[in-house]
PDB file of C-alpha atoms in Angstrom:
ATOM      1  CA  MET A 200      31.607 -46.211   7.173  1.00  0.00           C
ATOM      2  CA  TYR A 201      32.801 -42.615   6.505  1.00  0.00           C
ATOM      3  CA  ILE A 202      30.987 -39.273   6.308  1.00  0.00           C
ATOM      4  CA  GLN A 203      32.322 -36.755   3.817  1.00  0.00           C
ATOM      5  CA  GLU A 204      33.274 -33.459   5.397  1.00  0.00           C
ATOM      6  CA  ASN A 205      33.322 -30.154   3.512  1.00  0.00           C
ATOM      7  CA  LEU A 206      37.063 -29.524   3.077  1.00  0.00           C
ATOM      8  CA  THR A 207      38.938 -26.383   2.026  1.00  0.00           C
ATOM      9  CA  THR A 208      40.751 -26.472  -1.383  1.00  0.00           C
ATOM     10  CA  THR A 209      44.078 -26.570   0.671  1.00  0.00           C
ATOM     11  CA  PRO A 210      44.356 -29.421   3.187  1.00  0.00           C
ATOM     12  CA  HIS A 211      45.172 -28.504   6.679  1.00  0.00           C
ATOM     13  CA  GLU A 212      48.436 -30.119   7.669  1.00  0.00           C
ATOM     14  CA  VAL A 213      48.583 -31.589  11.124  1.00  0.00           C
ATOM     15  CA  PRO A 214      51.930 -32.734  12.534  1.00  0.00           C
ATOM     16  CA  GLY A 215      51.923 -36.519  12.800  1.00  0.00           C
ATOM     17  CA  CYS A 216      48.517 -36.854  10.941  1.00  0.00           C
ATOM     18  CA  SER A 217      47.759 -37.175   7.292  1.00  0.00           C
ATOM     19  CA  TRP A 218      44.009 -36.479   7.641  1.00  0.00           C
ATOM     20  CA  GLU A 219      42.504 -33.395   6.214  1.00  0.00           C
ATOM     21  CA  LEU A 220      40.442 -31.396   8.681  1.00  0.00           C
ATOM     22  CA  PRO A 221      37.317 -29.269   8.095  1.00  0.00           C
ATOM     23  CA  ASP A 222      37.794 -25.434   8.539  1.00  0.00           C
ATOM     24  CA  ALA A 223      35.897 -25.182  11.850  1.00  0.00           C
ATOM     25  CA  LEU A 224      37.885 -28.161  13.362  1.00  0.00           C
ATOM     26  CA  ALA A 225      41.128 -27.016  12.125  1.00  0.00           C
ATOM     27  CA  GLU A 226      40.651 -23.515  13.613  1.00  0.00           C
ATOM     28  CA  LYS A 227      39.919 -25.072  16.957  1.00  0.00           C
ATOM     29  CA  PHE A 228      42.949 -27.327  16.722  1.00  0.00           C
ATOM     30  CA  TYR A 229      45.389 -24.588  15.894  1.00  0.00           C
ATOM     31  CA  ARG A 230      44.026 -22.276  18.534  1.00  0.00           C
ATOM     32  CA  PHE A 231      44.340 -24.998  21.176  1.00  0.00           C
ATOM     33  CA  GLY A 232      47.762 -25.971  19.880  1.00  0.00           C
ATOM     34  CA  ALA A 233      49.094 -22.474  19.927  1.00  0.00           C
ATOM     35  CA  PHE A 234      47.703 -21.861  23.508  1.00  0.00           C
ATOM     36  CA  ALA A 235      49.260 -25.232  24.643  1.00  0.00           C
ATOM     37  CA  LYS A 236      52.566 -24.167  23.263  1.00  0.00           C
ATOM     38  CA  LEU A 237      52.541 -20.900  25.102  1.00  0.00           C
ATOM     39  CA  VAL A 238      51.704 -22.615  28.339  1.00  0.00           C
ATOM     40  CA  LEU A 239      54.595 -25.056  27.923  1.00  0.00           C
ATOM     41  CA  ASN A 240      56.908 -22.124  27.157  1.00  0.00           C
ATOM     42  CA  ASP A 241      55.468 -20.069  30.120  1.00  0.00           C
ATOM     43  CA  ASP A 242      54.817 -17.130  27.818  1.00  0.00           C
ATOM     44  CA  ARG A 243      52.577 -15.445  30.356  1.00  0.00           C
ATOM     45  CA  SER A 244      52.202 -12.129  28.417  1.00  0.00           C
ATOM     46  CA  ALA A 245      50.884 -13.975  25.309  1.00  0.00           C
ATOM     47  CA  ILE A 246      48.774 -16.187  27.512  1.00  0.00           C
ATOM     48  CA  ALA A 247      47.143 -13.040  29.083  1.00  0.00           C
ATOM     49  CA  ASP A 248      46.492 -11.585  25.704  1.00  0.00           C
ATOM     50  CA  ILE A 249      44.729 -14.816  24.608  1.00  0.00           C
ATOM     51  CA  VAL A 250      42.708 -14.857  27.777  1.00  0.00           C
ATOM     52  CA  GLU A 251      41.768 -11.168  27.472  1.00  0.00           C
ATOM     53  CA  ASP A 252      40.836 -11.657  23.769  1.00  0.00           C
ATOM     54  CA  THR A 253      38.692 -14.701  24.757  1.00  0.00           C
ATOM     55  CA  GLU A 254      37.053 -12.698  27.573  1.00  0.00           C
ATOM     56  CA  ARG A 255      36.503  -9.778  25.049  1.00  0.00           C
ATOM     57  CA  ARG A 256      34.908 -12.138  22.603  1.00  0.00           C
ATOM     58  CA  GLY A 257      32.612 -13.535  25.255  1.00  0.00           C
ATOM     59  CA  ALA A 258      31.618 -10.200  26.448  1.00  0.00           C
ATOM     60  CA  HIS A 259      30.970  -9.142  22.891  1.00  0.00           C
ATOM     61  CA  GLU A 260      28.830 -12.177  22.313  1.00  0.00           C
ATOM     62  CA  LYS A 261      26.816 -11.517  25.591  1.00  0.00           C
ATOM     63  CA  ALA A 262      26.331  -7.951  24.532  1.00  0.00           C
ATOM     64  CA  ARG A 263      25.077  -9.015  21.100  1.00  0.00           C
ATOM     65  CA  ALA A 264      22.676 -11.612  22.768  1.00  0.00           C
ATOM     66  CA  ARG A 265      21.408  -8.915  25.306  1.00  0.00           C
ATOM     67  CA  LYS A 266      20.771  -6.429  22.486  1.00  0.00           C
ATOM     68  CA  ALA A 267      18.987  -9.064  20.542  1.00  0.00           C
ATOM     69  CA  GLN A 268      16.806  -9.938  23.490  1.00  0.00           C
ATOM     70  CA  GLU A 269      16.071  -6.301  24.112  1.00  0.00           C
ATOM     71  CA  ARG A 270      15.018  -5.852  20.527  1.00  0.00           C
ATOM     72  CA  ALA A 271      12.814  -8.854  20.791  1.00  0.00           C
ATOM     73  CA  GLU A 272      11.243  -7.619  23.966  1.00  0.00           C
ATOM     74  CA  GLN A 273      10.630  -4.122  22.390  1.00  0.00           C
ATOM     75  CA  GLU A 274       9.082  -5.602  19.354  1.00  0.00           C
ATOM     76  CA  ALA A 275       6.856  -7.824  21.526  1.00  0.00           C
ATOM     77  CA  GLU A 276       5.842  -4.652  23.513  1.00  0.00           C
ATOM     78  CA  ARG A 277       5.087  -2.787  20.352  1.00  0.00           C
ATOM     79  CA  GLU A 278       2.935  -5.683  19.084  1.00  0.00           C
ATOM     80  CA  ARG A 279       1.053  -5.764  22.482  1.00  0.00           C
ATOM     81  CA  GLU A 280       0.445  -2.052  22.209  1.00  0.00           C
ATOM     82  CA  GLN A 281      -0.844  -2.360  18.693  1.00  0.00           C
ATOM     83  CA  GLN A 282      -3.135  -5.142  19.604  1.00  0.00           C
ATOM     84  CA  GLN A 283      -4.482  -3.172  22.537  1.00  0.00           C
ATOM     85  CA  ALA A 284      -4.930  -0.094  20.375  1.00  0.00           C
ATOM     86  CA  ALA A 285      -6.787  -2.222  17.822  1.00  0.00           C
ATOM     87  CA  LEU A 286      -9.098  -3.675  20.552  1.00  0.00           C
ATOM     88  CA  GLU A 287      -9.775  -0.176  21.938  1.00  0.00           C
ATOM     89  CA  LYS A 288     -10.594   1.069  18.470  1.00  0.00           C
ATOM     90  CA  GLN A 289     -12.830  -1.935  17.848  1.00  0.00           C
ATOM     91  CA  GLY A 290     -14.521  -1.208  21.183  1.00  0.00           C
ATOM     92  CA  VAL A 291     -15.168   2.493  20.291  1.00  0.00           C
ATOM     93  CA  ALA A 292     -16.505   1.381  16.934  1.00  0.00           C
ATOM     94  CA  ILE A 293     -18.878  -1.120  18.445  1.00  0.00           C
ATOM     95  CA  MET A 294     -20.112   1.610  20.865  1.00  0.00           C
ATOM     96  CA  ALA A 295     -20.474   4.123  18.163  1.00  0.00           C
ATOM     97  CA  ARG A 296     -22.510   1.759  15.881  1.00  0.00           C
ATOM     98  CA  SER A 297     -24.635   0.781  18.841  1.00  0.00           C
ATOM     99  CA  MET A 298     -25.368   4.384  19.587  1.00  0.00           C
ATOM    100  CA  PHE A 299     -26.065   5.135  15.853  1.00  0.00           C
ATOM    101  CA  ARG A 300     -28.406   2.205  15.652  1.00  0.00           C
ATOM    102  CA  SER A 301     -30.463   3.430  18.730  1.00  0.00           C
ATOM    103  CA  THR A 302     -30.606   7.119  17.680  1.00  0.00           C
ATOM    104  CA  ALA A 303     -30.617   7.067  13.805  1.00  0.00           C
ATOM    105  CA  VAL A 304     -34.416   7.090  13.593  1.00  0.00           C
ATOM    106  CA  ALA A 305     -34.407  10.454  15.205  1.00  0.00           C
ATOM    107  CA  MET A 306     -31.534  11.947  13.300  1.00  0.00           C
ATOM    108  CA  SER A 307     -31.851  14.282  10.320  1.00  0.00           C
ATOM    109  CA  ALA A 308     -31.158  13.025   6.818  1.00  0.00           C
ATOM    110  CA  ASP A 309     -27.827  14.962   6.665  1.00  0.00           C
ATOM    111  CA  ASP A 310     -26.573  13.591  10.037  1.00  0.00           C
ATOM    112  CA  VAL A 311     -27.421   9.964   8.778  1.00  0.00           C
ATOM    113  CA  ILE A 312     -25.628  10.654   5.542  1.00  0.00           C
ATOM    114  CA  ARG A 313     -22.541  11.965   7.350  1.00  0.00           C
ATOM    115  CA  CYS A 314     -22.554   8.910   9.751  1.00  0.00           C
ATOM    116  CA  ARG A 315     -23.530   6.329   7.295  1.00  0.00           C
ATOM    117  CA  ALA A 316     -20.213   4.485   7.859  1.00  0.00           C
ATOM    118  CA  LEU A 317     -21.657   3.432  11.161  1.00  0.00           C
ATOM    119  CA  ALA A 318     -24.745   1.951   9.702  1.00  0.00           C
ATOM    120  CA  GLU A 319     -24.984  -1.805   9.210  1.00  0.00           C
ATOM    121  CA  GLU A 320     -24.753  -3.203   5.666  1.00  0.00           C
ATOM    122  CA  TRP A 321     -28.045  -4.626   4.654  1.00  0.00           C
ATOM    123  CA  ALA A 322     -28.581  -8.455   4.999  1.00  0.00           C
ATOM    124  CA  PRO A 323     -31.773 -10.367   5.021  1.00  0.00           C
ATOM    125  CA  GLY A 324     -33.632 -10.227   8.410  1.00  0.00           C
ATOM    126  CA  ALA A 325     -36.432  -8.605  10.328  1.00  0.00           C
ATOM    127  CA  PHE A 326     -36.720  -4.846  10.165  1.00  0.00           C
ATOM    128  CA  ALA A 327     -38.847  -2.231  11.830  1.00  0.00           C
ATOM    129  CA  VAL A 328     -39.866   1.182  10.380  1.00  0.00           C
ATOM    130  CA  GLY A 329     -37.063   3.596  10.796  1.00  0.00           C
ATOM    131  CA  ASP A 330     -34.187   0.992  10.783  1.00  0.00           C
ATOM    132  CA  VAL A 331     -31.262   2.166   8.767  1.00  0.00           C
ATOM    133  CA  ARG A 332     -29.153   0.030   6.471  1.00  0.00           C
ATOM    134  CA  THR A 333     -26.670   0.770   3.757  1.00  0.00           C
ATOM    135  CA  GLU A 334     -26.273  -0.694   0.379  1.00  0.00           C
ATOM    136  CA  ASP A 335     -23.319   0.125  -1.928  1.00  0.00           C
ATOM    137  CA  GLY A 336     -22.531   3.078   0.518  1.00  0.00           C
ATOM    138  CA  VAL A 337     -26.028   4.570   0.185  1.00  0.00           C
ATOM    139  CA  PRO A 338     -28.127   4.794   3.544  1.00  0.00           C
ATOM    140  CA  TYR A 339     -31.714   3.663   3.387  1.00  0.00           C
ATOM    141  CA  ARG A 340     -34.534   3.882   5.970  1.00  0.00           C
ATOM    142  CA  CYS A 341     -37.138   0.996   6.437  1.00  0.00           C
ATOM    143  CA  CYS A 342     -40.671   2.181   5.345  1.00  0.00           C
ATOM    144  CA  GLN A 343     -42.547  -0.934   6.137  1.00  0.00           C
ATOM    145  CA  GLU A 344     -41.996  -3.469   8.860  1.00  0.00           C
ATOM    146  CA  HIS A 345     -41.007  -6.688   7.191  1.00  0.00           C
ATOM    147  CA  ASP A 346     -38.960  -9.857   7.466  1.00  0.00           C
ATOM    148  CA  SER A 347     -36.803 -10.802   4.489  1.00  0.00           C
ATOM    149  CA  THR A 348     -35.122 -13.716   6.089  1.00  0.00           C
ATOM    150  CA  ASP A 349     -36.646 -16.100   3.440  1.00  0.00           C
ATOM    151  CA  ASN A 350     -36.560 -13.331   0.797  1.00  0.00           C
ATOM    152  CA  PRO A 351     -32.889 -12.430   0.123  1.00  0.00           C
ATOM    153  CA  ASP A 352     -33.828 -10.410  -2.897  1.00  0.00           C
ATOM    154  CA  TRP A 353     -35.781  -7.765  -0.839  1.00  0.00           C
ATOM    155  CA  ASN A 354     -32.671  -5.639  -0.685  1.00  0.00           C
ATOM    156  CA  PRO A 355     -33.139  -1.841  -0.690  1.00  0.00           C
ATOM    157  CA  LYS A 356     -32.340  -1.408  -4.411  1.00  0.00           C
ATOM    158  CA  ALA A 357     -34.659  -4.177  -5.516  1.00  0.00           C
ATOM    159  CA  ALA A 358     -37.444  -3.413  -3.003  1.00  0.00           C
ATOM    160  CA  PRO A 359     -38.142   0.326  -3.147  1.00  0.00           C
ATOM    161  CA  ALA A 360     -41.525  -0.112  -1.651  1.00  0.00           C
ATOM    162  CA  LEU A 361     -39.806  -1.232   1.567  1.00  0.00           C
ATOM    163  CA  TRP A 362     -36.836   1.040   1.633  1.00  0.00           C
ATOM    164  CA  ALA A 363     -36.208   4.741   0.829  1.00  0.00           C
ATOM    165  CA  PRO A 364     -32.923   6.501   0.272  1.00  0.00           C
ATOM    166  CA  TYR A 365     -31.910   9.315   2.419  1.00  0.00           C
ATOM    167  CA  HIS A 366     -31.764  12.660   0.599  1.00  0.00           C
ATOM    168  CA  GLY A 367     -29.269  15.344   1.756  1.00  0.00           C
ATOM    169  CA  ALA A 368     -30.275  18.982   2.066  1.00  0.00           C
ATOM    170  CA  THR A 369     -26.800  20.379   1.386  1.00  0.00           C
ATOM    171  CA  PRO A 370     -24.328  20.022  -1.432  1.00  0.00           C
ATOM    172  CA  GLU A 371     -21.971  18.245   0.974  1.00  0.00           C
ATOM    173  CA  THR A 372     -24.487  15.622   1.760  1.00  0.00           C
ATOM    174  CA  ALA A 373     -26.008  15.229  -1.676  1.00  0.00           C
ATOM    175  CA  LEU A 374     -25.999  11.665  -3.003  1.00  0.00           C
ATOM    176  CA  ALA A 375     -26.361  10.334  -6.482  1.00  0.00           C
ATOM    177  CA  TRP A 376     -29.842  10.630  -8.131  1.00  0.00           C
ATOM    178  CA  ILE A 377     -32.123   7.594  -7.437  1.00  0.00           C
ATOM    179  CA  ALA A 378     -35.433   7.645  -9.191  1.00  0.00           C
ATOM    180  CA  PRO A 379     -38.358   7.915  -6.825  1.00  0.00           C
ATOM    181  CA  THR A 380     -41.081   5.302  -6.913  1.00  0.00           C
ATOM    182  CA  GLY A 381     -43.769   6.943  -4.826  1.00  0.00           C
ATOM    183  CA  ALA A 382     -44.641   9.521  -2.253  1.00  0.00           C
ATOM    184  CA  HIS A 383     -42.360   7.824   0.378  1.00  0.00           C
ATOM    185  CA  ASP A 384     -39.074   8.315  -1.502  1.00  0.00           C
ATOM    186  CA  LEU A 385     -39.723  11.458  -3.585  1.00  0.00           C
ATOM    187  CA  TYR A 386     -37.383  14.486  -3.383  1.00  0.00           C
ATOM    188  CA  LYS A 387     -38.841  17.063  -1.185  1.00  0.00           C
ATOM    189  CA  GLN A 388     -38.515  20.801  -1.586  1.00  0.00           C
ATOM    190  CA  GLY A 389     -34.852  21.805  -0.641  1.00  0.00           C
ATOM    191  CA  GLU A 390     -33.405  18.410  -0.910  1.00  0.00           C
ATOM    192  CA  CYS A 391     -30.260  17.885  -3.023  1.00  0.00           C
ATOM    193  CA  MET A 392     -28.889  15.160  -5.324  1.00  0.00           C
ATOM    194  CA  VAL A 393     -25.903  14.694  -7.684  1.00  0.00           C
ATOM    195  CA  TRP A 394     -27.262  14.480 -11.220  1.00  0.00           C
ATOM    196  CA  THR A 395     -25.482  12.329 -13.930  1.00  0.00           C
ATOM    197  CA  ASP A 396     -23.149  15.068 -15.006  1.00  0.00           C
ATOM    198  CA  GLY A 397     -21.871  15.459 -11.507  1.00  0.00           C
ATOM    199  CA  ILE A 398     -23.698  18.715 -10.762  1.00  0.00           C
ATOM    200  CA  VAL A 399     -25.596  19.056  -7.528  1.00  0.00           C
ATOM    201  CA  MET A 400     -29.283  19.863  -8.078  1.00  0.00           C
ATOM    202  CA  ARG A 401     -31.677  21.203  -5.454  1.00  0.00           C
ATOM    203  CA  ALA A 402     -35.388  20.421  -5.674  1.00  0.00           C
ATOM    204  CA  LYS A 403     -37.509  23.647  -6.014  1.00  0.00           C
ATOM    205  CA  ARG A 404     -40.641  21.653  -4.850  1.00  0.00           C
ATOM    206  CA  ASP A 405     -41.671  18.132  -4.009  1.00  0.00           C
ATOM    207  CA  THR A 406     -41.096  15.941  -7.094  1.00  0.00           C
ATOM    208  CA  ASN A 407     -40.801  12.432  -8.313  1.00  0.00           C
ATOM    209  CA  PHE A 408     -39.243  13.651 -11.643  1.00  0.00           C
ATOM    210  CA  SER A 409     -35.635  14.063 -12.710  1.00  0.00           C
ATOM    211  CA  PRO A 410     -34.189  17.331 -13.996  1.00  0.00           C
ATOM    212  CA  GLU A 411     -34.384  15.813 -17.431  1.00  0.00           C
ATOM    213  CA  GLU A 412     -38.035  14.955 -17.079  1.00  0.00           C
ATOM    214  CA  SER A 413     -39.044  18.237 -15.354  1.00  0.00           C
ATOM    215  CA  PRO A 414     -36.313  20.911 -16.061  1.00  0.00           C
ATOM    216  CA  SER A 415     -38.422  23.849 -14.799  1.00  0.00           C
TER     217      SER A 415
END
């Protein structure tokens, strides 16, 4: 049984042999043959050159391997540092969210709005008065203690009797207009909102009406 080798287009002639040799094998054969001829002829200068060249090749390969190892170690170290930084960042975020959760009930509306990224996104569960959750980026405070575990449609937007949106008191903390439904979520005097045309409006007095419904 024979295995076909990948041959060059020009067969490698080997004295006393009519076989064609693959490139890699032919190169080894000729290098060994040339070295053997030099040894037989006692050509010490040429032998020294070959030995030096071989040593130089070996040193070069070792240097390449060492550099590759160093690069791999540096990459692994960078990855470890990135993972450590991510863990530290995650730890800081968890701590910040925990602090926000415990202090939000006493914070001003402006501060809650500024820190709303720390608030939990609403999900069905048990809530106490003052709990803060966000829905679509808008922070809401719980107005009535309730448990929505079995009522997944009691989200802040759909259950305004249970949740009231925060209203900022500055143009920077003004959020988009949300129509009030009662006294618990009306716009108080001085509170701001962003009207449909993108203009920030400030309430001149407590109101449940929009600028369109009550322009004066």
